[in-house]
Short mmCIF file of C-alpha atoms in Angstrom, two decimals:
data_model
loop_
_atom_site.label_atom_id
_atom_site.label_comp_id
_atom_site.label_asym_id
_atom_site.label_seq_id
_atom_site.Cartn_x
_atom_site.Cartn_y
_atom_site.Cartn_z
CA MET A 1 -16.02 4.40 -73.34
CA LYS A 2 -13.42 6.66 -74.92
CA ARG A 3 -14.50 8.82 -77.81
CA PRO A 4 -12.82 8.07 -81.14
CA VAL A 5 -10.28 10.66 -82.23
CA ARG A 6 -10.32 11.64 -85.89
CA LEU A 7 -6.94 12.79 -87.06
CA GLU A 8 -6.46 14.82 -90.20
CA PRO A 9 -3.34 14.37 -92.32
CA GLY A 10 -0.33 15.89 -90.56
CA GLN A 11 -1.85 15.49 -87.10
CA LYS A 12 -0.77 13.36 -84.15
CA LEU A 13 -1.85 13.13 -80.52
CA VAL A 14 -0.45 14.31 -77.21
CA LEU A 15 -1.69 13.57 -73.70
CA THR A 16 -2.63 16.37 -71.36
CA ALA A 17 -3.96 16.77 -67.83
CA ASN A 18 -4.03 19.24 -64.96
CA ARG A 19 -1.62 19.12 -62.04
CA LEU A 20 -3.45 18.83 -58.70
CA LEU A 21 -0.94 20.94 -56.78
CA ASP A 22 -1.51 24.16 -58.72
CA GLY A 23 -4.02 23.41 -61.50
CA ARG A 24 -1.47 23.95 -64.27
CA THR A 25 -1.83 22.27 -67.62
CA VAL A 26 0.73 19.50 -68.08
CA TRP A 27 1.75 17.34 -71.04
CA TRP A 28 2.84 13.68 -71.07
CA GLY A 29 6.50 13.34 -72.03
CA ALA A 30 8.23 10.48 -73.83
CA ASP A 31 9.87 9.55 -70.51
CA GLY A 32 6.46 9.00 -68.86
CA THR A 33 6.53 12.14 -66.74
CA TRP A 34 4.39 15.26 -66.88
CA ASP A 35 5.83 18.59 -68.03
CA SER A 36 4.36 22.08 -68.16
CA HIS A 37 5.70 22.78 -71.67
CA ILE A 38 3.98 21.31 -74.72
CA GLY A 39 7.34 21.43 -76.50
CA ARG A 40 8.47 18.43 -74.44
CA ALA A 41 5.27 16.41 -74.99
CA ALA A 42 5.50 12.98 -76.57
CA ILE A 43 3.97 13.11 -80.06
CA LEU A 44 2.01 9.91 -80.60
CA ASP A 45 0.07 8.17 -83.33
CA ALA A 46 -3.40 6.79 -82.47
CA ASP A 47 -2.19 3.34 -81.39
CA GLU A 48 0.62 4.72 -79.24
CA ALA A 49 -1.74 7.25 -77.69
CA GLU A 50 -4.20 4.55 -76.67
CA VAL A 51 -1.50 2.65 -74.77
CA ALA A 52 -0.02 5.81 -73.25
CA LEU A 53 -3.46 7.07 -72.22
CA LEU A 54 -4.18 3.84 -70.38
CA ARG A 55 -0.81 4.00 -68.59
CA ALA A 56 -1.15 7.71 -67.74
CA THR A 57 -4.69 7.26 -66.44
CA GLU A 58 -3.66 4.33 -64.25
CA GLN A 59 -0.85 6.30 -62.61
CA ALA A 60 -2.59 9.71 -62.56
CA GLN A 61 -3.24 9.73 -58.83
CA ARG A 62 0.35 8.80 -58.03
CA ASP A 63 1.59 11.48 -60.45
CA GLY A 64 -0.70 14.12 -58.92
CA VAL A 65 -2.70 14.88 -62.06
CA VAL A 66 -6.39 14.78 -62.98
CA GLY A 67 -8.41 14.86 -66.18
CA VAL A 68 -6.02 12.92 -68.41
CA TYR A 69 -7.01 12.87 -72.08
CA ASP A 70 -5.55 12.94 -75.57
CA THR A 71 -5.79 15.83 -77.99
CA ALA A 72 -4.84 16.40 -81.61
CA VAL A 73 -1.82 18.49 -82.52
CA LEU A 74 -0.04 19.39 -85.74
CA ASP A 75 2.99 17.17 -86.17
CA VAL A 76 5.54 20.00 -85.92
CA VAL A 77 8.18 20.94 -83.36
CA PRO A 78 6.96 22.09 -80.94
CA PRO A 79 3.57 20.45 -81.42
CA GLU A 80 0.79 22.95 -82.08
CA PRO A 81 -2.69 22.17 -80.73
CA VAL A 82 -5.48 22.04 -83.29
CA THR A 83 -8.39 23.38 -81.24
CA VAL A 84 -8.74 26.84 -79.73
CA ARG A 85 -9.29 25.31 -76.28
CA GLU A 86 -6.01 23.42 -76.39
CA LYS A 87 -4.14 26.41 -77.84
CA ILE A 88 -5.22 28.42 -74.80
CA ARG A 89 -4.23 25.59 -72.44
CA ALA A 90 -0.81 25.29 -74.14
CA HIS A 91 0.06 28.96 -74.51
CA GLY A 92 -1.76 30.62 -71.65
CA PRO A 93 -4.71 32.92 -71.14
CA THR A 94 -5.89 35.23 -73.88
CA VAL A 95 -6.41 38.18 -71.55
CA HIS A 96 -2.88 39.58 -71.24
CA PRO A 97 0.58 38.56 -72.56
CA GLU A 98 2.03 38.82 -69.05
CA PHE A 99 0.21 35.62 -68.12
CA ALA A 100 1.14 33.60 -71.22
CA VAL A 101 3.21 30.45 -70.89
CA GLU A 102 6.46 30.52 -72.83
CA THR A 103 6.56 27.92 -75.57
CA GLU A 104 9.89 26.19 -75.89
CA GLN A 105 11.15 25.88 -79.43
#
């Protein structure tokens, strides 16, 4: 059973997973494909996210991703993750700027 997501005002949801080929964090786009930049992630309300999560989970193996789940983001462009864990996944490791992922504006 999926855990309920509590959204604060100004928050939406995005779907995320890890790509099997290289372990990279990927984000579900509006076109139904996975992208490595959170700036191209589909920003969803709770009802849309439920449908998209079901679809993404069903086709995860074919898409070469694992660990599909939704996470809260601020409803801005590009979406900004709410939790520290997701900020690290979206923007790269905290150990050195050389390894950070560029965020598309």
